[in-house]
Coordinates of C-alpha atoms and ligand atoms in Angstrom, one line a residue:
Chain E
M142 CA 155.7 -6.5 85.2
F143 CA 154.9 -4.8 82.2
G144 CA 157.2 -1.9 80.2
R145 CA 160.0 -3.9 81.5
R146 CA 163.3 -4.0 79.0
S147 CA 163.0 -7.0 76.3
E148 CA 165.8 -7.8 73.9
L149 CA 163.9 -10.8 72.4
P150 CA 161.4 -10.0 69.6
L151 CA 159.0 -12.1 70.9
K152 CA 156.1 -9.4 69.9
G153 CA 154.2 -10.5 66.9
D154 CA 155.3 -13.8 66.7
A155 CA 153.3 -16.9 66.2
T156 CA 152.7 -17.3 69.7
S157 CA 150.9 -14.4 70.2
K158 CA 148.7 -15.4 67.4
F159 CA 147.3 -18.5 68.9
L160 CA 148.0 -18.3 72.5
P161 CA 145.0 -15.8 73.8
W162 CA 142.6 -17.5 71.6
L163 CA 143.4 -20.9 73.2
V164 CA 143.7 -19.2 76.9
A165 CA 140.2 -17.5 76.1
L166 CA 138.7 -21.3 74.9
M167 CA 140.6 -22.8 78.4
V168 CA 139.1 -20.1 80.7
Y169 CA 135.5 -20.0 79.2
L170 CA 135.7 -23.7 79.9
S171 CA 137.0 -23.5 83.3
A172 CA 134.7 -20.9 83.9
V173 CA 131.7 -22.8 83.5
A174 CA 133.1 -25.9 85.1
V175 CA 133.8 -23.9 88.0
A176 CA 130.2 -22.2 88.4
A177 CA 129.0 -25.5 88.0
V178 CA 130.7 -26.6 91.2
F179 CA 129.2 -23.6 93.2
V180 CA 126.0 -24.1 92.3
L181 CA 126.0 -28.0 93.0
N182 CA 127.6 -26.7 96.3
G183 CA 124.9 -24.7 97.0
L184 CA 122.3 -27.0 96.3
I185 CA 124.0 -29.6 98.6
D186 CA 124.3 -27.7 101.3
R187 CA 120.6 -27.0 100.9
W188 CA 119.4 -30.6 100.7
D189 CA 122.1 -31.4 103.6
R190 CA 119.8 -29.3 105.9
D191 CA 116.9 -31.3 104.8
V192 CA 118.8 -34.4 105.9
A193 CA 120.4 -33.7 108.9
G194 CA 118.8 -33.8 112.2
T195 CA 116.4 -36.7 113.2
L196 CA 115.2 -39.4 110.9
T197 CA 112.7 -42.4 111.4
V198 CA 113.2 -46.0 110.9
Q199 CA 110.5 -48.4 110.5
V200 CA 110.6 -52.4 111.5
M201 CA 107.4 -54.1 110.0
P202 CA 105.9 -56.3 112.5
V203 CA 106.1 -60.3 112.2
P204 CA 102.7 -61.9 112.0
G205 CA 102.0 -64.9 113.7
E206 CA 102.5 -67.0 116.8
S207 CA 105.8 -65.6 118.1
G208 CA 105.9 -62.6 116.0
D209 CA 106.2 -60.4 118.7
A210 CA 109.4 -61.5 120.1
L211 CA 111.1 -61.8 116.2
T212 CA 109.8 -58.4 115.8
E213 CA 111.8 -57.4 119.1
E214 CA 114.6 -59.0 118.0
R215 CA 114.7 -57.2 114.3
V216 CA 114.1 -53.7 116.7
R217 CA 117.1 -54.7 118.7
Q218 CA 119.4 -55.5 115.9
A219 CA 118.7 -52.4 113.9
V220 CA 119.3 -50.4 116.9
E221 CA 122.7 -51.9 117.5
L222 CA 123.4 -51.8 113.6
I223 CA 122.5 -47.8 113.9
R224 CA 124.3 -47.1 116.9
R225 CA 127.3 -48.3 115.4
T226 CA 127.3 -46.1 112.5
H227 CA 129.4 -43.0 112.4
G228 CA 127.6 -39.6 112.8
V229 CA 124.9 -40.8 115.1
E230 CA 124.2 -39.2 118.1
A231 CA 121.4 -41.3 119.7
V232 CA 119.4 -43.9 118.8
R233 CA 115.8 -44.7 120.8
A234 CA 113.1 -47.6 120.0
L235 CA 110.0 -46.4 121.0
D236 CA 108.3 -49.2 122.7
K237 CA 104.5 -50.4 121.9
R238 CA 103.2 -48.6 124.6
Q239 CA 104.7 -45.4 123.2
I240 CA 103.2 -46.3 119.6
T241 CA 99.7 -46.8 121.1
A242 CA 100.1 -43.8 123.0
L243 CA 100.7 -41.7 119.8
L244 CA 98.1 -43.2 117.9
E245 CA 95.5 -43.1 120.7
P246 CA 94.3 -39.4 119.7
W247 CA 93.5 -40.7 116.0
L248 CA 92.3 -44.1 116.9
G249 CA 90.8 -43.8 120.0
S250 CA 90.3 -46.8 122.6
A251 CA 93.8 -48.1 123.4
D252 CA 92.6 -51.8 123.3
V253 CA 91.6 -51.9 119.9
V254 CA 95.0 -50.6 119.1
K255 CA 97.0 -53.2 121.1
D256 CA 96.1 -55.9 118.8
L257 CA 96.8 -54.2 115.6
P258 CA 100.2 -55.1 113.4
L259 CA 101.7 -52.0 114.2
P260 CA 104.9 -51.1 112.7
R261 CA 107.7 -50.2 115.5
L262 CA 109.6 -47.1 115.0
I263 CA 113.4 -46.3 115.9
D264 CA 114.0 -42.4 116.5
V265 CA 117.6 -41.9 115.1
S266 CA 119.3 -38.4 115.7
V267 CA 122.2 -37.4 113.8
D268 CA 125.1 -35.3 114.3
P269 CA 124.4 -32.4 112.4
G270 CA 128.2 -31.8 111.5
V271 CA 128.5 -35.4 110.0
R272 CA 127.6 -36.1 106.4
L273 CA 125.7 -39.4 107.1
D274 CA 125.4 -41.1 103.8
L275 CA 121.6 -42.4 104.5
G276 CA 121.9 -44.7 101.0
L277 CA 124.7 -46.5 102.5
L278 CA 122.7 -47.3 105.8
A279 CA 119.5 -48.0 104.2
E280 CA 121.5 -50.6 102.2
R281 CA 123.5 -52.2 105.6
L282 CA 120.1 -52.0 107.5
G283 CA 118.1 -53.6 104.7
K284 CA 120.8 -56.4 104.3
A285 CA 121.2 -57.1 108.0
V286 CA 117.7 -56.9 109.1
P287 CA 114.4 -57.7 107.3
G288 CA 111.7 -55.6 107.2
V289 CA 113.4 -52.4 107.8
S290 CA 112.9 -49.4 106.0
L291 CA 114.2 -45.7 106.0
D292 CA 112.7 -42.5 105.6
D293 CA 112.5 -42.9 101.4
H294 CA 112.4 -38.9 100.3
R295 CA 115.7 -38.4 102.7
V296 CA 117.4 -41.5 101.2
W297 CA 116.6 -40.2 97.9
L298 CA 117.9 -37.0 98.7
S299 CA 121.3 -38.3 100.2
R300 CA 121.9 -40.2 96.8
L301 CA 121.4 -37.0 94.9
I302 CA 123.5 -35.4 97.3
N303 CA 126.4 -38.0 96.6
L304 CA 125.9 -38.0 92.5
S305 CA 126.0 -34.1 93.0
R306 CA 129.2 -34.3 95.0
T307 CA 130.8 -36.8 92.3
T308 CA 129.9 -34.2 89.5
G309 CA 131.7 -31.5 91.9
W310 CA 134.6 -33.4 91.8
V311 CA 134.7 -34.3 88.1
A312 CA 133.9 -30.4 87.4
I313 CA 137.0 -29.7 89.4
A314 CA 139.1 -32.4 87.7
I315 CA 138.3 -30.7 84.3
V316 CA 139.4 -27.7 85.5
V317 CA 143.0 -29.1 86.4
L318 CA 142.9 -31.1 83.2
I319 CA 142.5 -27.6 81.4
G320 CA 145.1 -26.5 83.1
C321 CA 147.6 -29.2 82.3
V322 CA 146.5 -28.4 78.5
T323 CA 147.2 -24.7 78.9
S324 CA 150.5 -25.7 80.6
A325 CA 151.6 -27.9 77.8
T326 CA 150.8 -25.5 75.2
V327 CA 152.7 -22.9 76.8
I328 CA 155.7 -24.9 77.2
Y329 CA 155.5 -25.9 73.5
A330 CA 155.2 -22.5 72.3
T331 CA 158.1 -21.3 74.6
R332 CA 160.5 -24.2 73.3
T333 CA 159.2 -22.6 69.9
G334 CA 160.1 -19.2 70.8
M335 CA 163.4 -20.4 72.3
A336 CA 164.1 -22.3 69.0
V337 CA 163.4 -19.3 66.8
N338 CA 165.3 -17.0 69.1
R339 CA 168.2 -19.4 69.4
G340 CA 170.9 -17.1 68.1
I341 CA 170.1 -14.3 70.4
I342 CA 169.7 -15.9 73.2
E343 CA 173.3 -17.6 72.7
V344 CA 174.5 -13.9 72.7
L345 CA 173.0 -12.7 75.9
H346 CA 174.0 -15.9 77.5
L347 CA 177.7 -15.5 76.2
I348 CA 177.7 -11.7 77.4
G349 CA 176.7 -12.9 80.9
A350 CA 173.0 -12.8 81.1
R351 CA 171.6 -14.9 83.9
D352 CA 169.3 -17.6 83.0
D353 CA 166.5 -15.3 85.0
Y354 CA 167.3 -12.6 82.6
I355 CA 166.0 -14.3 79.3
A356 CA 163.5 -16.5 81.1
R357 CA 162.0 -13.4 82.6
Q358 CA 161.2 -12.1 78.9
F359 CA 159.4 -15.3 77.9
A360 CA 157.8 -15.3 81.2
D361 CA 156.4 -11.6 81.0
R362 CA 155.3 -12.2 77.2
A363 CA 153.3 -15.3 78.4
F364 CA 151.5 -13.3 81.2
A365 CA 150.6 -10.6 78.9
L366 CA 149.3 -13.1 76.5
G367 CA 147.5 -15.3 79.1
F368 CA 145.9 -12.5 80.3
A369 CA 144.7 -10.9 77.2
G370 CA 143.1 -14.6 76.3
G371 CA 141.7 -14.7 80.1
V372 CA 140.0 -11.2 79.7
L373 CA 138.4 -12.5 76.6
G374 CA 137.3 -15.8 78.0
L375 CA 135.8 -14.1 80.6
A376 CA 134.2 -11.9 78.5
L377 CA 132.3 -15.0 76.8
A378 CA 131.6 -16.8 79.8
V379 CA 130.1 -14.4 81.8
P380 CA 126.7 -13.8 79.6
T381 CA 126.6 -17.7 79.3
L382 CA 126.6 -18.3 82.7
T383 CA 123.9 -15.0 83.6
M384 CA 121.8 -16.9 80.4
I385 CA 122.0 -20.3 82.1
G386 CA 120.9 -19.0 85.7
W387 CA 118.2 -16.7 83.9
A388 CA 116.8 -19.9 82.5
A389 CA 116.9 -21.9 85.8
R390 CA 115.0 -19.1 87.4
R391 CA 112.0 -19.2 84.6
V392 CA 111.7 -23.4 85.2
E393 CA 112.4 -22.5 89.1
G394 CA 110.1 -25.3 91.1
G395 CA 110.7 -26.5 94.4
F396 CA 113.5 -28.9 93.3
L397 CA 115.8 -26.9 91.4
P398 CA 115.8 -23.9 93.9
Q399 CA 118.7 -21.7 93.4
L400 CA 121.0 -22.5 90.2
T401 CA 122.3 -19.6 90.0
V402 CA 126.2 -18.6 90.8
S403 CA 126.7 -17.5 94.4
L404 CA 129.0 -14.4 95.1
P405 CA 132.2 -16.2 95.8
G406 CA 131.5 -18.0 92.7
W407 CA 132.0 -15.3 91.0
V408 CA 134.8 -14.1 92.5
V409 CA 136.7 -17.4 91.2
V410 CA 135.2 -17.0 88.0
A411 CA 136.4 -13.5 87.7
L412 CA 140.0 -14.4 89.0
L413 CA 140.4 -17.0 86.3
P414 CA 142.2 -15.1 83.7
L415 CA 144.7 -13.7 86.5
A416 CA 145.3 -17.8 87.4
A417 CA 145.4 -18.8 83.6
A418 CA 148.1 -15.7 83.2
L419 CA 150.1 -16.4 86.0
L420 CA 150.4 -20.3 85.1
A421 CA 151.2 -19.7 81.5
M422 CA 153.9 -17.0 83.2
L423 CA 155.3 -19.7 85.9
T424 CA 155.3 -22.3 83.2
A425 CA 157.1 -19.9 80.5
R426 CA 159.8 -19.6 83.2
L427 CA 160.2 -23.1 84.2
T428 CA 160.5 -24.1 80.4
V429 CA 163.3 -21.5 79.6
H430 CA 165.4 -22.5 82.9
G431 CA 164.8 -26.3 81.9
T432 CA 166.3 -25.4 78.5
L433 CA 169.1 -23.1 79.1
A434 CA 170.2 -25.6 82.1
R435 CA 171.4 -27.3 79.0
M436 CA 174.1 -24.7 77.6
P437 CA 177.5 -24.7 78.8
Chain Y
M276 CA 188.6 0.0 88.4
R277 CA 188.6 -3.8 90.0
H278 CA 192.1 -4.7 91.5
R279 CA 194.0 -6.9 89.2
P280 CA 197.4 -8.2 90.7
R281 CA 200.1 -8.2 88.1
G282 CA 201.9 -11.3 87.3
E283 CA 198.8 -13.8 88.0
H284 CA 197.6 -15.5 85.5
I285 CA 194.3 -14.7 84.2
I286 CA 193.5 -17.7 82.1
R287 CA 195.5 -20.8 82.0
F288 CA 195.0 -24.1 79.8
D289 CA 196.3 -27.6 81.0
G290 CA 196.4 -30.4 78.4
V291 CA 193.1 -29.3 76.7
G292 CA 192.0 -31.3 73.8
L293 CA 188.5 -30.0 71.9
R294 CA 186.5 -32.2 69.5
Y295 CA 183.0 -31.1 68.0
G296 CA 180.8 -34.3 68.1
L297 CA 182.0 -37.4 67.2
G298 CA 184.9 -35.8 65.0
P299 CA 188.7 -35.6 64.9
E300 CA 190.3 -33.7 67.7
V301 CA 190.1 -30.1 66.4
L302 CA 192.5 -29.2 69.2
Q303 CA 195.2 -31.6 70.9
D304 CA 197.1 -31.0 74.2
I305 CA 197.1 -27.1 74.5
N306 CA 199.2 -25.6 76.9
F307 CA 199.8 -21.9 77.7
A308 CA 198.9 -19.3 80.6
L309 CA 198.2 -15.4 79.9
P310 CA 199.6 -13.1 82.7
S311 CA 197.0 -10.6 83.8
G312 CA 197.6 -7.4 81.3
S313 CA 199.1 -9.0 78.7
F314 CA 198.5 -8.3 74.9
H315 CA 198.9 -11.2 72.7
F316 CA 198.0 -12.1 68.9
L317 CA 196.4 -15.8 68.4
T318 CA 197.6 -16.5 64.7
G319 CA 197.2 -19.8 62.7
A320 CA 196.3 -20.9 59.1
S321 CA 192.5 -20.6 58.4
G322 CA 190.8 -23.7 60.0
A323 CA 193.8 -24.0 62.3
G324 CA 191.2 -23.6 65.2
K325 CA 191.6 -20.2 66.2
S326 CA 187.9 -19.4 66.8
S327 CA 187.3 -22.8 68.4
L328 CA 190.3 -21.8 71.0
L329 CA 188.5 -18.3 71.7
R330 CA 185.3 -20.3 72.3
L331 CA 187.1 -22.2 74.9
M332 CA 188.4 -19.1 76.9
Y333 CA 184.7 -17.3 76.6
L334 CA 183.2 -20.1 78.1
G335 CA 181.3 -20.8 74.7
L336 CA 182.4 -24.4 74.8
R337 CA 183.5 -27.0 77.3
P338 CA 186.6 -28.5 76.4
S339 CA 187.0 -32.5 75.9
R340 CA 189.8 -33.1 77.9
G341 CA 192.2 -31.0 79.9
R342 CA 191.5 -28.1 82.6
V343 CA 190.8 -24.5 81.7
M344 CA 191.5 -22.4 84.5
L345 CA 189.7 -18.9 84.2
F346 CA 190.3 -15.7 86.7
D347 CA 192.1 -18.7 88.7
K348 CA 188.5 -20.5 88.8
D349 CA 188.7 -24.3 87.4
I350 CA 185.8 -24.2 84.9
A351 CA 185.0 -27.9 85.4
L352 CA 184.4 -26.9 89.2
T353 CA 182.6 -23.9 88.9
K354 CA 178.9 -23.8 89.6
R355 CA 176.8 -23.4 86.8
Y356 CA 175.4 -19.9 88.8
E357 CA 178.6 -18.4 89.1
L358 CA 179.1 -18.6 85.3
P359 CA 177.7 -15.2 84.6
A360 CA 179.7 -13.2 86.6
L361 CA 182.8 -14.8 84.9
R362 CA 181.4 -13.9 81.6
R363 CA 180.8 -10.5 82.6
R364 CA 184.4 -10.0 83.0
I365 CA 185.0 -10.9 79.5
G366 CA 184.6 -8.9 76.4
V367 CA 184.0 -11.0 73.0
V368 CA 184.2 -9.7 69.3
F369 CA 182.7 -12.6 67.4
Q370 CA 184.2 -13.3 63.8
D371 CA 180.7 -12.9 62.4
F372 CA 179.6 -10.0 64.8
R373 CA 176.4 -11.6 66.4
L374 CA 174.8 -8.5 66.4
L375 CA 171.0 -8.6 67.1
D376 CA 169.4 -7.2 63.8
H377 CA 166.4 -5.8 65.5
L378 CA 167.9 -3.5 67.9
S379 CA 169.3 -0.5 66.9
A380 CA 173.4 0.2 67.1
L381 CA 173.1 1.9 70.5
D382 CA 170.9 -1.0 71.9
N383 CA 173.3 -4.0 70.8
V384 CA 176.2 -1.9 72.8
A385 CA 173.9 -1.2 75.5
L386 CA 173.5 -5.1 75.6
P387 CA 176.4 -6.1 78.4
L388 CA 175.3 -3.1 80.6
R389 CA 171.6 -4.0 80.9
V390 CA 172.4 -7.8 81.3
R391 CA 174.5 -6.6 84.4
G392 CA 171.7 -3.9 85.6
V393 CA 173.1 -0.9 84.8
R394 CA 170.9 2.5 85.3
E395 CA 169.7 3.5 81.9
S396 CA 171.0 7.1 82.7
E397 CA 174.5 5.8 82.9
V398 CA 174.0 3.4 79.7
H399 CA 172.6 6.8 77.5
K400 CA 176.0 8.6 78.8
H401 CA 178.4 6.0 78.0
V402 CA 177.3 4.2 74.9
P403 CA 177.0 7.1 72.7
E404 CA 180.6 8.1 73.8
L405 CA 182.0 5.0 72.8
L406 CA 180.0 4.8 69.7
G407 CA 181.3 8.3 69.0
W408 CA 184.8 6.8 69.7
V409 CA 184.7 4.2 67.0
G410 CA 183.2 6.5 64.5
L411 CA 179.8 5.7 64.2
A412 CA 178.3 8.7 65.9
E413 CA 176.2 9.2 63.1
H414 CA 174.7 5.8 63.5
L415 CA 173.5 5.2 66.8
N416 CA 169.7 4.5 65.7
A417 CA 171.0 2.5 62.6
R418 CA 170.0 -1.2 62.8
P419 CA 172.7 -3.6 62.3
S420 CA 171.2 -4.5 58.7
T421 CA 171.6 -1.1 57.3
L422 CA 175.4 -0.9 58.4
S423 CA 178.3 -1.7 56.5
G424 CA 180.7 -4.6 57.2
G425 CA 183.2 -2.6 58.7
Q426 CA 180.3 -0.7 60.8
K427 CA 179.0 -3.5 62.2
Q428 CA 182.7 -4.6 63.0
R429 CA 182.9 -1.6 64.9
V430 CA 179.3 -1.9 66.8
A431 CA 180.4 -5.7 67.7
I432 CA 184.0 -4.2 69.2
A433 CA 181.9 -1.4 70.9
R434 CA 179.9 -4.0 72.7
A435 CA 182.4 -6.1 73.6
V436 CA 184.7 -3.2 75.4
I437 CA 181.6 -1.3 77.1
G438 CA 182.1 -3.1 79.9
R439 CA 185.6 -2.6 80.7
P440 CA 186.5 -6.5 80.8
D441 CA 189.5 -8.0 82.3
L442 CA 189.5 -10.4 79.3
L443 CA 189.1 -9.1 75.5
L444 CA 189.0 -11.7 73.2
A445 CA 188.7 -10.8 69.7
D446 CA 188.5 -12.8 66.7
E447 CA 189.3 -11.4 63.4
P448 CA 188.3 -8.0 64.8
T449 CA 189.8 -5.9 61.7
G450 CA 189.0 -8.5 58.8
N451 CA 186.4 -6.0 57.2
V452 CA 188.0 -2.6 57.8
D453 CA 190.9 -0.6 56.0
D454 CA 194.1 -0.1 57.5
H455 CA 193.6 2.9 58.9
I456 CA 190.7 2.1 60.9
A457 CA 192.0 -1.6 61.8
M458 CA 194.9 0.8 63.4
R459 CA 192.6 2.9 64.9
L460 CA 191.0 -0.1 66.4
L461 CA 194.4 -1.6 67.3
Y462 CA 195.2 1.5 69.7
L463 CA 191.6 1.5 71.3
F464 CA 192.7 -2.3 72.2
E465 CA 196.3 -0.7 73.3
E466 CA 194.2 1.6 75.4
L467 CA 192.1 -0.9 77.3
N468 CA 195.5 -3.1 78.0
K469 CA 197.0 0.1 79.5
L470 CA 193.9 0.3 81.6
G471 CA 194.8 -3.4 82.6
T472 CA 192.4 -5.4 80.2
T473 CA 194.1 -8.7 78.9
V474 CA 193.9 -8.6 75.2
V475 CA 193.8 -11.7 72.6
I476 CA 193.4 -11.1 69.0
A477 CA 192.9 -13.8 66.7
T478 CA 194.0 -12.5 63.1
H479 CA 195.3 -13.6 59.7
N480 CA 196.9 -10.2 59.1
E481 CA 200.5 -10.6 59.1
H482 CA 201.0 -7.4 58.1
L483 CA 199.0 -5.8 61.5
V484 CA 200.8 -8.4 63.5
G485 CA 203.9 -6.6 62.1
R486 CA 203.2 -3.5 63.0
F487 CA 202.8 -4.4 66.7
A488 CA 205.5 -6.6 67.0
H489 CA 206.3 -5.5 70.6
H490 CA 203.1 -7.7 71.6
S491 CA 203.5 -11.4 72.2
R492 CA 202.2 -14.4 69.7
L493 CA 200.3 -17.5 70.1
H494 CA 200.6 -19.6 67.1
L495 CA 198.0 -22.6 66.6
E496 CA 199.6 -25.2 64.1
H497 CA 198.8 -29.1 64.3
G498 CA 196.0 -28.6 67.2
T499 CA 198.6 -27.2 69.7
V500 CA 200.0 -23.7 70.2
R501 CA 203.2 -22.3 70.3
Q502 CA 203.9 -19.3 72.6
G503 CA 206.2 -16.8 71.4
S504 CA 207.1 -13.2 71.4
Ligands
LIG824 N1 180.5 -26.0 65.2 C1 181.6 -27.0 64.6 N2 181.1 -28.3 64.5 C2 182.0 -28.9 63.7 N3 183.5 -28.5 63.3 C3 183.8 -27.4 63.8 C4 182.8 -26.3 64.2 N4 183.4 -25.2 64.1 C5 184.9 -25.5 63.6 N5 184.7 -26.7 63.2 C6 186.0 -27.3 62.6 O1 187.0 -26.9 63.6 C7 188.3 -26.8 62.9 C8 188.6 -25.1 63.6 O2 187.7 -24.5 63.3 P1 188.0 -22.7 63.5 O3 186.7 -22.0 63.1 O4 188.2 -23.0 65.1 O5 189.3 -22.4 62.8 P2 189.6 -21.2 62.4 O6 190.9 -21.2 62.9 O7 189.1 -19.5 63.6 O8 189.7 -20.4 60.9 P3 189.6 -19.4 60.5 O9 190.9 -18.6 60.4 O10 189.0 -19.6 59.0 O11 188.5 -18.4 61.2 C9 187.9 -26.6 61.3 O12 188.5 -27.7 60.7 C10 186.3 -26.4 61.6 O13 185.8 -27.3 60.5
LIG825 MG1 187.7 -18.3 63.3

């Protein structure tokens, strides 16, 4: 790829002055975004584990004459709705006797307990492979059946997971956008380079050079510039990311367990300069082919 | 050496017309056919369209109408990716040389070989030999901008013939050199012609045409070409 012959005087043109800096900035921003994706995924995994497994739904008892029957009906409705939810493996409503049995060790005599307005409990086991949106389930239950509540802490975690996941997608979209901007710049730079060297390109063309012979010279140059810029961007990104990780570790509480980038994250970040260089190379090559196709 | 059946036409124009943009037709109704291995002078007043006709022949332009047959291929029906192979069979000496200023004389002449992927050892054997032949042995590494007009012209000619083309098109190749060198260059073209190359030389130089009167002549006038001998 390097040291290949080039008849076009592309070294030292205007492009070589600005393209590496631009790519450096782009790789820097991408590195931060990619790192954010990996950090978020780490958090999500951890929170997911906390959310998975079994959870408990409470149905508040309805007071009054026909209260028992009404409560029973609400439990039935809730069970029905939960059962129809994707990702739920089993639903089991604990009947009054089981609940009193649970409470007996604390409250003693079963007779006293029997008359207390105790909330009814529903045991739900969730398929660990399915990401159950607890926030959504809580909302639907609340709408359909009055007096029902889902384990609060877990609903909150579930919402946090959703937020993190959205943020992750936003970060990925940013990386894609950065790629597009880089490509657009390379297209512009390549077109400029072609216009400047128009006479030389024409001679090569008339002598019988294939389009790819010319395209390759631009592509090689774009690769070299992109890679140089990418390495620079990476060199700036690594200290930034390390510092963020270091700062996070200092405020480490139970809530933000690991704000550091995992090993696969570092590998992806390290590959960014290469990715940028390949993108620049491919873009330049396609641009030259597109422009040359208009020559006779 | 490639096999070239004699008697076949290497290039043929049928009812060809050319206009630049929306301008008038510079060439109108051009009809001629050049047998393989022939030698021609292309004459005509300044502005008659000699360079334009050569441009059509080396595929630097497409005609506005009519049919161009090159090496038995209708250019209009030829796929784009097949054109470089045709262009490599043509050597061109441009009127304004079109040397690449940032490359040495040697690298300029080497272009057609390198474009073809010829090995560097071959390049470094043949190119200095040919440059020596046109009297530029001392200037292998000189940039074109440091050469005289006549020296540039000889570099341009060397670049046109280095690939042993089947068709050699030269636009005023002797415009900047003295008679002695002009004769020498024409002998070089004749040598190539003896090896089978079809040669077309556009020139004003009636004196030179007279010296080589045994070659046929294409005369451009009023947008059409008259073929004589
Ligand atoms: N690129 C161009 N765009 C527009 N018109 C052109 C172009 N090139 C040539 N012409 C016109 O075409 C006509 C023929 O020009 P051409 O250069 O082919 O003549 P020529 O016979 O080679 O002249 P000379 O002997 O002076 O080199 C001229 O009238 C010229 O103005
Ligand atoms: Mg001319």
